[in-house]
PDB file of C-alpha atoms in Angstrom:
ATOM      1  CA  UNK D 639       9.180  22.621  -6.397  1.00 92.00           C
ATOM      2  CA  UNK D 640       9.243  19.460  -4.518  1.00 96.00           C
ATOM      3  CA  UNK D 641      10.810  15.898  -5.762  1.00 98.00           C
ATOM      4  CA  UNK D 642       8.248  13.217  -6.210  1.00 98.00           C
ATOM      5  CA  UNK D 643      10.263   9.527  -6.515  1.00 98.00           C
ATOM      6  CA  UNK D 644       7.607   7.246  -7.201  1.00 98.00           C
ATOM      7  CA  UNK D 645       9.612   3.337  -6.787  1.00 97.00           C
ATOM      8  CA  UNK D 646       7.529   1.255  -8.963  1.00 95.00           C
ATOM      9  CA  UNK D 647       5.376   2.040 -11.904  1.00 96.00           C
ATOM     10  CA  UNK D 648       2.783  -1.505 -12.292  1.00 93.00           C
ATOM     11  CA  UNK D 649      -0.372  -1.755 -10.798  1.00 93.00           C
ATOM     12  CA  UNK D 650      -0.118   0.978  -7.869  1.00 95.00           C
ATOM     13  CA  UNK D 651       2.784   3.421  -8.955  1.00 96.00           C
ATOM     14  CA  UNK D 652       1.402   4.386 -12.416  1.00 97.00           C
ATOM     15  CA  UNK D 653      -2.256   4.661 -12.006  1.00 97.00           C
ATOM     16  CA  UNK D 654      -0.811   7.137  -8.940  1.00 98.00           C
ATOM     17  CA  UNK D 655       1.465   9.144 -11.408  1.00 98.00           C
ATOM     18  CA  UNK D 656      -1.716   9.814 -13.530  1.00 97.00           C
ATOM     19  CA  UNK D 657      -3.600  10.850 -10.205  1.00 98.00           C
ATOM     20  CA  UNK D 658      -1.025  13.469  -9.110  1.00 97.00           C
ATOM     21  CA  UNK D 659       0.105  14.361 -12.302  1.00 96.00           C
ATOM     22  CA  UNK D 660      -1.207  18.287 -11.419  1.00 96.00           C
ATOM     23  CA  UNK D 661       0.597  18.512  -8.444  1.00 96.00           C
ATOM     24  CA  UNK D 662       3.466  21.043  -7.726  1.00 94.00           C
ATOM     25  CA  UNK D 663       6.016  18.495  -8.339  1.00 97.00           C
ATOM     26  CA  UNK D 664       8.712  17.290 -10.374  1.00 97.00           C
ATOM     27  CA  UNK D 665       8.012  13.614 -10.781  1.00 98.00           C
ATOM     28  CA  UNK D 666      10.869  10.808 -10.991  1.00 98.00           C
ATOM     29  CA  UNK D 667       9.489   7.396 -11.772  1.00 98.00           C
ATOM     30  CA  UNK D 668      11.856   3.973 -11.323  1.00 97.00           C
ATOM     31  CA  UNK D 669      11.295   0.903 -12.661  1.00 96.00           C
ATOM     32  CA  UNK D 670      13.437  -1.297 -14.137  1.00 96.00           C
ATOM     33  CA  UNK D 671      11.042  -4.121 -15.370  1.00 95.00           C
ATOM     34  CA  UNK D 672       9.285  -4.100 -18.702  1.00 96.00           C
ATOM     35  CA  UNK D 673       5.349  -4.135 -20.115  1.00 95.00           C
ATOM     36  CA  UNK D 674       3.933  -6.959 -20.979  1.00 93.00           C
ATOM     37  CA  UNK D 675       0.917  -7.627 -22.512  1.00 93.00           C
ATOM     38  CA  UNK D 676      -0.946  -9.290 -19.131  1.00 92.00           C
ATOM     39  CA  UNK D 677      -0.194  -5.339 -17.487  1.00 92.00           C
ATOM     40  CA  UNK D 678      -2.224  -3.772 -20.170  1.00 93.00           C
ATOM     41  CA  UNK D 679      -5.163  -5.127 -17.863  1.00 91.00           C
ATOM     42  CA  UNK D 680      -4.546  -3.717 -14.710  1.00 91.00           C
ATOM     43  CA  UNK D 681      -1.893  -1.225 -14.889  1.00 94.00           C
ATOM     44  CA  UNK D 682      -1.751   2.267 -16.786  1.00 95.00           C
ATOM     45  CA  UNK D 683       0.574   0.736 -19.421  1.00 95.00           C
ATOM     46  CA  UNK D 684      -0.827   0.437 -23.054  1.00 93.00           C
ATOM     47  CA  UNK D 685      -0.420  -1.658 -25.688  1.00 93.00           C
ATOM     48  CA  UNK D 686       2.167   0.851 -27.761  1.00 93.00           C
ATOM     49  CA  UNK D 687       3.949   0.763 -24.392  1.00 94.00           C
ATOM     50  CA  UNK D 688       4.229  -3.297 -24.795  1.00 96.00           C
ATOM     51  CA  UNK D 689       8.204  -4.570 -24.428  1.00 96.00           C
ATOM     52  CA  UNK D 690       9.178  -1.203 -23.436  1.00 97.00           C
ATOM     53  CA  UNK D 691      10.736  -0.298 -20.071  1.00 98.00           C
ATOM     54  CA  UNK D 692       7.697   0.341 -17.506  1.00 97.00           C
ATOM     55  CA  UNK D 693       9.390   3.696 -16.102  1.00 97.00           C
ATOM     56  CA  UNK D 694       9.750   5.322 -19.951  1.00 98.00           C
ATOM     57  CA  UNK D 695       6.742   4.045 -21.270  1.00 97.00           C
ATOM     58  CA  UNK D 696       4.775   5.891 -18.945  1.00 97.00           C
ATOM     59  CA  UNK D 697       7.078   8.736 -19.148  1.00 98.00           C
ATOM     60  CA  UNK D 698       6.194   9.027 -22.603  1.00 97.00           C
ATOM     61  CA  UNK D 699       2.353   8.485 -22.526  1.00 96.00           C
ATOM     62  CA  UNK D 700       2.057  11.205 -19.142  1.00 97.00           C
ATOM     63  CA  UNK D 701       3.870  13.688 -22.076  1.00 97.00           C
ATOM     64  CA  UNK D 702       1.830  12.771 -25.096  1.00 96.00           C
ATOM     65  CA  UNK D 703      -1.471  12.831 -23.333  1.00 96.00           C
ATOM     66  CA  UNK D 704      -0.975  15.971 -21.027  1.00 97.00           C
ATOM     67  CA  UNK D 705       2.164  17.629 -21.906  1.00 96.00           C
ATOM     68  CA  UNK D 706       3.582  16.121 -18.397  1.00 96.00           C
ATOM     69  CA  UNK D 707       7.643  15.825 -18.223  1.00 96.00           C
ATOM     70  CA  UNK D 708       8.780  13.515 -15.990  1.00 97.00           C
ATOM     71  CA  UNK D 709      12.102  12.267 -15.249  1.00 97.00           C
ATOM     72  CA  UNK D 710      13.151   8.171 -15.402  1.00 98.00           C
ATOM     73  CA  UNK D 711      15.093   6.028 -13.851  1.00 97.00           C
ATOM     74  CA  UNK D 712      14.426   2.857 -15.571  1.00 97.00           C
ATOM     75  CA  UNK D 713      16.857   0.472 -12.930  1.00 96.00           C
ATOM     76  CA  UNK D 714      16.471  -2.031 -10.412  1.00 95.00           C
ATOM     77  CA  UNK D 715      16.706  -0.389  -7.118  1.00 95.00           C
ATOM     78  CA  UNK D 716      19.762  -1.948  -5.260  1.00 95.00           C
ATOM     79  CA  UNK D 717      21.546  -1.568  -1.753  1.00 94.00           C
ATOM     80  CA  UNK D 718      24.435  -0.087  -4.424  1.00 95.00           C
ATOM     81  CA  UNK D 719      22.161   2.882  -6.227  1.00 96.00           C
ATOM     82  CA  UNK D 720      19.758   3.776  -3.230  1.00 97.00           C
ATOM     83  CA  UNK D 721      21.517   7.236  -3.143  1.00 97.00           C
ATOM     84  CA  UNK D 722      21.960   8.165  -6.217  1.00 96.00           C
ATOM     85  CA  UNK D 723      18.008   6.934  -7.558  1.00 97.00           C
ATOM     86  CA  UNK D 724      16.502   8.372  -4.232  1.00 97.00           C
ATOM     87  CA  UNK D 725      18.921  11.166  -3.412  1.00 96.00           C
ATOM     88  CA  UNK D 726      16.905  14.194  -4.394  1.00 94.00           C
ATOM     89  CA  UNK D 727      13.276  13.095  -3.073  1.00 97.00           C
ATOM     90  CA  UNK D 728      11.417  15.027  -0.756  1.00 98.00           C
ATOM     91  CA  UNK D 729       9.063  12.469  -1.158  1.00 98.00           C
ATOM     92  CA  UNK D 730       9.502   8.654  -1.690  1.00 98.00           C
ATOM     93  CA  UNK D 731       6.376   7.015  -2.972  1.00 98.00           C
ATOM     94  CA  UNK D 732       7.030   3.041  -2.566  1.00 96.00           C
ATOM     95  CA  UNK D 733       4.568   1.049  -4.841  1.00 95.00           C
ATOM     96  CA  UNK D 734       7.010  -2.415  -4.774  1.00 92.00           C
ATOM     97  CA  UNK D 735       6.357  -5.770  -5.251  1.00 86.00           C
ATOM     98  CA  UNK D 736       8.951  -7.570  -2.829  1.00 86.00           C
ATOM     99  CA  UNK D 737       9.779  -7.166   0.943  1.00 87.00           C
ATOM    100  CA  UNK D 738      13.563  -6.642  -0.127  1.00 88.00           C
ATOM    101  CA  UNK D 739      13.339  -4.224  -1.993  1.00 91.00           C
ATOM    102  CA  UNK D 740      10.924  -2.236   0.197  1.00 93.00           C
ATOM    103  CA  UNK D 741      13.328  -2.909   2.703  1.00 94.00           C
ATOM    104  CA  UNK D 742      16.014  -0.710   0.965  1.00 95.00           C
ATOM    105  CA  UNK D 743      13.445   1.928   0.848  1.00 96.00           C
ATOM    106  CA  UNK D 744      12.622   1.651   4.276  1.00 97.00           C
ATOM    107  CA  UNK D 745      15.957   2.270   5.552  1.00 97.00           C
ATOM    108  CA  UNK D 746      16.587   4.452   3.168  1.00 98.00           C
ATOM    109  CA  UNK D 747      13.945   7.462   4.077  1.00 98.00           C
ATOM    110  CA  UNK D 748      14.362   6.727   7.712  1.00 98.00           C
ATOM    111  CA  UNK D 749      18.381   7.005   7.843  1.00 97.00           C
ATOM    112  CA  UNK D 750      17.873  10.062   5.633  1.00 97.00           C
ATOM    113  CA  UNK D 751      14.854  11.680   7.170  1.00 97.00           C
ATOM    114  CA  UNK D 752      12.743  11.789   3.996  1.00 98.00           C
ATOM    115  CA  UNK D 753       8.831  11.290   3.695  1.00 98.00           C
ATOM    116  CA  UNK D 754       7.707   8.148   2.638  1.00 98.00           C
ATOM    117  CA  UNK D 755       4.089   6.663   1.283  1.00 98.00           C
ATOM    118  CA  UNK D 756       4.051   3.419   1.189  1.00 97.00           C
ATOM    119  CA  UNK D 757       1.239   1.670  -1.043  1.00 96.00           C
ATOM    120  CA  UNK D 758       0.902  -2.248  -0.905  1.00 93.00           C
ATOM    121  CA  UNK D 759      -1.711  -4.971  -2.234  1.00 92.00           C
ATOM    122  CA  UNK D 760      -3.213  -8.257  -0.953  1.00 90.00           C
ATOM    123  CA  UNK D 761      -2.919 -11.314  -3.354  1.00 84.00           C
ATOM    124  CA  UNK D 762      -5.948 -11.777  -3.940  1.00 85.00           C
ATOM    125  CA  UNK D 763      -7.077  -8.117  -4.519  1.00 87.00           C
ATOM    126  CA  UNK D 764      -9.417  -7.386  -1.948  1.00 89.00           C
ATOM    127  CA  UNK D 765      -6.976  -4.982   0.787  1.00 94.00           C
ATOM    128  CA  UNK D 766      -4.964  -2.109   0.317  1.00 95.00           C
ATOM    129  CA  UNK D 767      -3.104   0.185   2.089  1.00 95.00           C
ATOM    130  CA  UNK D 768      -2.271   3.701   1.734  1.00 97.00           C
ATOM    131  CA  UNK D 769       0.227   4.137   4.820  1.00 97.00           C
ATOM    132  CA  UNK D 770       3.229   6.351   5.823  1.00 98.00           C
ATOM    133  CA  UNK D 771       6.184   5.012   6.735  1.00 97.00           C
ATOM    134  CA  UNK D 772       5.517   5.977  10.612  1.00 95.00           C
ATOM    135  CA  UNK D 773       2.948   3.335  10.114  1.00 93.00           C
ATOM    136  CA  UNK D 774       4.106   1.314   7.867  1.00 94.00           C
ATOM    137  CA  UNK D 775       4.888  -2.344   8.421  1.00 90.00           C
ATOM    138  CA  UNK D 776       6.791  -4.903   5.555  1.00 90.00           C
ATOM    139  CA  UNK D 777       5.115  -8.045   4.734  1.00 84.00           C
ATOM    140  CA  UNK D 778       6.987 -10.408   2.115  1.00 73.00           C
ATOM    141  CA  UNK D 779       5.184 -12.390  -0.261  1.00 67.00           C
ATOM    142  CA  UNK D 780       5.103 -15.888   0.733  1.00 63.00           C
ATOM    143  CA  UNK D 781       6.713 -17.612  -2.144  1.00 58.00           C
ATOM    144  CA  UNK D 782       9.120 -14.970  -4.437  1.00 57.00           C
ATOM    145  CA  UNK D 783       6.673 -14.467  -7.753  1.00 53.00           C
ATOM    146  CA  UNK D 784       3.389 -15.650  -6.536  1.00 54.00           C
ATOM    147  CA  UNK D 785       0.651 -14.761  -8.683  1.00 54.00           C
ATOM    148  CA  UNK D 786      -0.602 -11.084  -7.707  1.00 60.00           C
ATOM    149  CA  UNK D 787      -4.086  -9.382  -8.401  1.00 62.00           C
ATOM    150  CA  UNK D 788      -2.721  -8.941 -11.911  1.00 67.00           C
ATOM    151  CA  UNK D 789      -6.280  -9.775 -13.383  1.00 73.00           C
ATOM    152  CA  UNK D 790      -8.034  -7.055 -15.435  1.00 85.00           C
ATOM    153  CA  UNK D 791     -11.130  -7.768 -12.679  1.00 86.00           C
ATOM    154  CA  UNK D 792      -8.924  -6.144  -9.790  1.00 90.00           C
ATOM    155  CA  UNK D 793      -8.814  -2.814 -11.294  1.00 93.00           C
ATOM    156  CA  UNK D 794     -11.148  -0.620  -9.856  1.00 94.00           C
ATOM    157  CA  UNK D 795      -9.976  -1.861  -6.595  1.00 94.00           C
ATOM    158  CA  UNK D 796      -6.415  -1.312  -7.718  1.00 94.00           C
ATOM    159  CA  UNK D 797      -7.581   2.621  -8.898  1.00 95.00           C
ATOM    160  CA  UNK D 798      -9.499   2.870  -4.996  1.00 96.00           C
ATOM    161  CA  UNK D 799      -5.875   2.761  -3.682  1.00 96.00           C
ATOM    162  CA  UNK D 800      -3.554   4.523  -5.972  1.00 97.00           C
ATOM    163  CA  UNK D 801      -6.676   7.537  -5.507  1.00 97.00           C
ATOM    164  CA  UNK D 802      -5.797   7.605  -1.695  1.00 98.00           C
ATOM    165  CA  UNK D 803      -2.382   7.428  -2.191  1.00 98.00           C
ATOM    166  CA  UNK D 804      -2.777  10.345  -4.518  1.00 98.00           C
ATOM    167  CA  UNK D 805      -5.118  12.009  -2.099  1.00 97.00           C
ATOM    168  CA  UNK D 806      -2.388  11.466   0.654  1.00 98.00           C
ATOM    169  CA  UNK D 807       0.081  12.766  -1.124  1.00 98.00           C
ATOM    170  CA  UNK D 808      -1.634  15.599  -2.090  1.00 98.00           C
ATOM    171  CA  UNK D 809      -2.323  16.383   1.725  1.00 97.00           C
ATOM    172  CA  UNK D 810       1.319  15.900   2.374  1.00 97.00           C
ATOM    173  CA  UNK D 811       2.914  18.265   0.212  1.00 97.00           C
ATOM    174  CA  UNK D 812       0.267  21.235   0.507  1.00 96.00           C
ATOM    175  CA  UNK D 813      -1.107  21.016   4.119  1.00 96.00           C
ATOM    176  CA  UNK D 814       2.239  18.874   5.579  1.00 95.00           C
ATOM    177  CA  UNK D 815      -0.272  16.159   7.156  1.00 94.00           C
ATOM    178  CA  UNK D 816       0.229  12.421   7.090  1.00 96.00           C
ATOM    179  CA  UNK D 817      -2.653  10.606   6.821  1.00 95.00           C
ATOM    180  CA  UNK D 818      -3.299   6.978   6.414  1.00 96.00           C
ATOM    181  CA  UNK D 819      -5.720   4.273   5.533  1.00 96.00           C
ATOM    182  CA  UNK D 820      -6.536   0.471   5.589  1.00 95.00           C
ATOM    183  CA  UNK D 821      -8.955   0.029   2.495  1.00 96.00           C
ATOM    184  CA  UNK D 822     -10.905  -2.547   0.915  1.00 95.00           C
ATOM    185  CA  UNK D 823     -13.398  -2.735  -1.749  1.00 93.00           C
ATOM    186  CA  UNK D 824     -15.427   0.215  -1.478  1.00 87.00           C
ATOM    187  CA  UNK D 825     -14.067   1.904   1.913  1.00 94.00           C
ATOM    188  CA  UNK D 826     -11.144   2.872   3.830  1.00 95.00           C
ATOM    189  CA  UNK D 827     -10.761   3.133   7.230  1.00 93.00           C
ATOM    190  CA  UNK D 828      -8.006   5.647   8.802  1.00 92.00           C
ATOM    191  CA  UNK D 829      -5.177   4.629  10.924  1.00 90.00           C
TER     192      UNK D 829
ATOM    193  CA  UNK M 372     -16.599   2.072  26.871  1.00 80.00           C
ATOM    194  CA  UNK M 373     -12.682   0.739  25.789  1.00 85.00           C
ATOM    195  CA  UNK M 374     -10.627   0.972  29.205  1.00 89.00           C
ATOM    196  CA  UNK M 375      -6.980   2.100  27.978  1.00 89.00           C
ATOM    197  CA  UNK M 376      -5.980  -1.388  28.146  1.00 93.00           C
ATOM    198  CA  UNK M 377      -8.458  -2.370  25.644  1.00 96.00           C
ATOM    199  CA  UNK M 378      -8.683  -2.062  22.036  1.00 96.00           C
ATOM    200  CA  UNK M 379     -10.933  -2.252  19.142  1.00 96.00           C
ATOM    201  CA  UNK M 380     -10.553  -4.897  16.697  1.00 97.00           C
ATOM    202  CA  UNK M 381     -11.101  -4.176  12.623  1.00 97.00           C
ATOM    203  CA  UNK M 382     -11.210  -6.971   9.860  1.00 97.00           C
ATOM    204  CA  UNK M 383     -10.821  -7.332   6.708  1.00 96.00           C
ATOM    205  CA  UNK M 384     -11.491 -11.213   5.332  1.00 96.00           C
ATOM    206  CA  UNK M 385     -12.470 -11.221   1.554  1.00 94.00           C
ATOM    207  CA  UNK M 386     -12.896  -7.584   1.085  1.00 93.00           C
ATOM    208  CA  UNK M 387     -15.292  -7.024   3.667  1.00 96.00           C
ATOM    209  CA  UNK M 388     -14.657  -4.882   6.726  1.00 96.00           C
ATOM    210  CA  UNK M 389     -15.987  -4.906   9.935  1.00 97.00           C
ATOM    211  CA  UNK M 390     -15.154  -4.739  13.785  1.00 96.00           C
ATOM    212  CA  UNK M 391     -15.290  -6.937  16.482  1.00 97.00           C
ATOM    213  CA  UNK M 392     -18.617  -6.089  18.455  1.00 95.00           C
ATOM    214  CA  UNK M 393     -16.289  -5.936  21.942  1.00 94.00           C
ATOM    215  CA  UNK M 394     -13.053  -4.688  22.608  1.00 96.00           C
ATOM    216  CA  UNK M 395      -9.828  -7.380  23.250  1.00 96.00           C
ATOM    217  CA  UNK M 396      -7.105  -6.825  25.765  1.00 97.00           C
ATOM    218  CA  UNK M 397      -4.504  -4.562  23.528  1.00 96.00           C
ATOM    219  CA  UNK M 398      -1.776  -7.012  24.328  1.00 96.00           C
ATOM    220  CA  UNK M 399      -3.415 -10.151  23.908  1.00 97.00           C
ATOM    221  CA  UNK M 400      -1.481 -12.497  22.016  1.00 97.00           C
ATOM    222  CA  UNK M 401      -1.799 -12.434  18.417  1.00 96.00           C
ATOM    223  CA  UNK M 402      -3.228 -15.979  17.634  1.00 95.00           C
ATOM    224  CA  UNK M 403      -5.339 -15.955  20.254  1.00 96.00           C
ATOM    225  CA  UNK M 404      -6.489 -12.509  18.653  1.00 97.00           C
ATOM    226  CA  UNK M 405      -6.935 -14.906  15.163  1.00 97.00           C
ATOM    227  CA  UNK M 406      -8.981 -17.056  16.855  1.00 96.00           C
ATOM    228  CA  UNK M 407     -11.326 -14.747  18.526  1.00 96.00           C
ATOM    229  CA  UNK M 408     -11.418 -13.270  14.962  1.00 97.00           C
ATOM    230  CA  UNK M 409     -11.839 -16.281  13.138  1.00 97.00           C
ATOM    231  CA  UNK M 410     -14.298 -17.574  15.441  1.00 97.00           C
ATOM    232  CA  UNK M 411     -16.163 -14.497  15.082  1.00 97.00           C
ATOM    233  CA  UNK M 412     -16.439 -14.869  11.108  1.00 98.00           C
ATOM    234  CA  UNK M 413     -17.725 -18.103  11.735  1.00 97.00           C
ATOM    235  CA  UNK M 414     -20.349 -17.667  13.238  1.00 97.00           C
ATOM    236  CA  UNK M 415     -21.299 -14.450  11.712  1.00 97.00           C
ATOM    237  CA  UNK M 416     -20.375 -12.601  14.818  1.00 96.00           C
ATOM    238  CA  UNK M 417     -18.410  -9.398  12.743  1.00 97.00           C
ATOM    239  CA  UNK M 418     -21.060  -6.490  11.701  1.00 96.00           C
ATOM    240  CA  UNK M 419     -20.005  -6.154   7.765  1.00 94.00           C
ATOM    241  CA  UNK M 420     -18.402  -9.532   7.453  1.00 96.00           C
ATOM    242  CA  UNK M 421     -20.683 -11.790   5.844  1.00 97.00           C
ATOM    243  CA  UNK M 422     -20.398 -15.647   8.238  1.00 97.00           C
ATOM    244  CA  UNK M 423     -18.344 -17.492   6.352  1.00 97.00           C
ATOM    245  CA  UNK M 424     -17.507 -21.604   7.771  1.00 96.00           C
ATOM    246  CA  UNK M 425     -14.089 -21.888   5.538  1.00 95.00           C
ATOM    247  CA  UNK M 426     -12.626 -18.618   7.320  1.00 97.00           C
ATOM    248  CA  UNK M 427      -8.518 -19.479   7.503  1.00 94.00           C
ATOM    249  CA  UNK M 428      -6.762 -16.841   9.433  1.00 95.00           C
ATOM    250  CA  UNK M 429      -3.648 -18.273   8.981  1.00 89.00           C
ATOM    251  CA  UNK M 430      -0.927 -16.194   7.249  1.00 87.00           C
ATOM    252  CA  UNK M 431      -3.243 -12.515   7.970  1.00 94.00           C
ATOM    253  CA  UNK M 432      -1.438 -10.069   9.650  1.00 94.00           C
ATOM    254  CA  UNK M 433      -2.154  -8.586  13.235  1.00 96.00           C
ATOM    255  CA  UNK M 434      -1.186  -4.883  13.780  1.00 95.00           C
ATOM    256  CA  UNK M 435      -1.267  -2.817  16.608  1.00 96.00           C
ATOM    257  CA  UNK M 436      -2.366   1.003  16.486  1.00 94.00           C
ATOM    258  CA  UNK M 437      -2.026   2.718  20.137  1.00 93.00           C
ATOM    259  CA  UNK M 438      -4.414   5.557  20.757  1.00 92.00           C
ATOM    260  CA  UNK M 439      -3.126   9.265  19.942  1.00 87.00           C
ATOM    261  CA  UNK M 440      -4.466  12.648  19.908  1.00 78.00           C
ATOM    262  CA  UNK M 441      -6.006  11.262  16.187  1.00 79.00           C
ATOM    263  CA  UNK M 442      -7.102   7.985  16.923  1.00 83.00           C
ATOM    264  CA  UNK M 443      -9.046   8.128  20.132  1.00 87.00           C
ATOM    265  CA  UNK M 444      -9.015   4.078  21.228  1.00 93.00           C
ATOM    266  CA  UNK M 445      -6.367   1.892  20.531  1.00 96.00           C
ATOM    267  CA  UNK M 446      -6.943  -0.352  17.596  1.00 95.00           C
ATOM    268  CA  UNK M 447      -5.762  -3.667  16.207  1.00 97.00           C
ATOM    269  CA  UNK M 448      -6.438  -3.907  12.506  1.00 96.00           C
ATOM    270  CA  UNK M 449      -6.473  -8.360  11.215  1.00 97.00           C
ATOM    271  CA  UNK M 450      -5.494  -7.584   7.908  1.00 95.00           C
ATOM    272  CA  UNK M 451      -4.122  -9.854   4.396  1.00 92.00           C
ATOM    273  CA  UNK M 452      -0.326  -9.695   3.668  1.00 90.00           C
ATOM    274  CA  UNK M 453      -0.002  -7.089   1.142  1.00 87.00           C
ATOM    275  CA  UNK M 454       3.301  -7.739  -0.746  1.00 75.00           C
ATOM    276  CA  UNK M 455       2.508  -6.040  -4.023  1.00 71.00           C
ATOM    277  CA  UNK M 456       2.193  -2.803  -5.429  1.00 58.00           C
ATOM    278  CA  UNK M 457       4.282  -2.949  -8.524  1.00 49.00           C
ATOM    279  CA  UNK M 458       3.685  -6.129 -10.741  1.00 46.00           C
TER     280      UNK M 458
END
């Protein structure tokens, strides 16, 4: 069975870890941040899961709804722990927030050799991507913590992409492809 | 008909999507490729992309996609920032 690391478990990373929850693969999900009440509206978090580290909250809910164990890492990813928190992927799923720390992914999977899907957001909510890391180019936010399409009225666009991350992921590990897409509201366009 | 040298040009401004009705020199500059684009928006020139007179291309993104055995034309994709995933 492959290693799933999923890097990031708001908006993107754990509506994706419900998506590919059937997959033939042992999920690990990092995070070190924590719920709060605003990410009840656009990320799979819950209210219970409210002050709770992101990574074990959902860790908890994927095994009370479906049974699902996954393993946690609930730490900040740092040039100091890249090894030991992405050391047994196959797969690195990045769903960050920051150009730093995507960065450390970055270099990470390509010094090592390992898969990577990246998935990123647009501010205002309206473009996603769903890209490999062949493809995939960093952008950093413009001012560190500017606000983010953390409204409850981004969601379905928010679900669109962590779908066709799930769907490329799915591709990956049972037919080896590497497929990619732009997508906005309503469509995607390949790469 | 895209000559080799040419590529097709996709945007995405307010979550619409379109592409450029002609193909752009694949190594034209990038703000003059922001221009084109933006001009296009203005005047309701991009098939998808409703015309919109505030369009600001400033801080978007121009990306480069050579042709392969998948993607038959080269392609540059005008395109948001997209720092987040997590939040």
């Amino acid at each position: 069975m492959k290693t799933v690391v999923i890097v990031g478990v708001g908006a993107l990373g754990s509506h994706l870890a419900l998506l590919v929850r059937n997959l033939d693969a042992q999920l690990v999900l990092v995070d070190f941040d924590r719920v709060e009440q605003k990410n009840v509206l656009s990320q799979f978090h819950t209210r219970m899961g409210v002050g709770r580290n992101k990574a074990q909250a959902l860790a908890q809910a994927l095994q009370g709804m479906f049974g699902l164990k996954v393993e946690t890492v609930p730490h900040r990813l740092t040039a100091d722990n890249t090894d030991a928190v992405l050391g047994k992927a196959d797969v690195v799923v990045d769903c960050l927030d920051n150009g730093a720390s995507r960065r450390l992914v970055q270099e990470w999977v390509r010094a090592h050799e390992v898969a990577c899907l990246h998935g990123a957001l647009s501010a205002d909510g309206q473009y996603g991507r769903a890209v490999w890391d062949e493809l995939f180019h960093i952008d950093n936010e413009d001012v560190q913590g500017a606000p983010t399409c953390e409204g409850g009225e981004h969601l379905p666009f928010i679900a669109q992409v962590a779908a066709q991350m799930a769907f490329a992921l799915q591709q990956h590990l049972e037919h080896d492809r590497k497929r990619s897409w732009d997508l906005f509201p309503g469509g995607a366009n390949p790469l | 008909m895209i000559n080799r040298d040419e590529a097709l040009v996709n945007i995405t401004w307010r979550g619409q999507n379109g592409d450029l009705p002609d193909p752009v020199a694949y190594d034209a500059p990038a703000q003059r490729v922001l221009a084109w684009v933006a001009e296009a928006i203005r005047t309701g020139g991009v098939p998808g992309v409703a015309a919109d007179s505030r369009v600001d291309l400033r801080d978007f993104v121009v990306e480069r996609y050579a042709a392969t055995g998948n993607r038959a034309v080269n392609r540059i994709v005008v395109r948001p920032k997209t720092p987040f995933g997590a939040l």
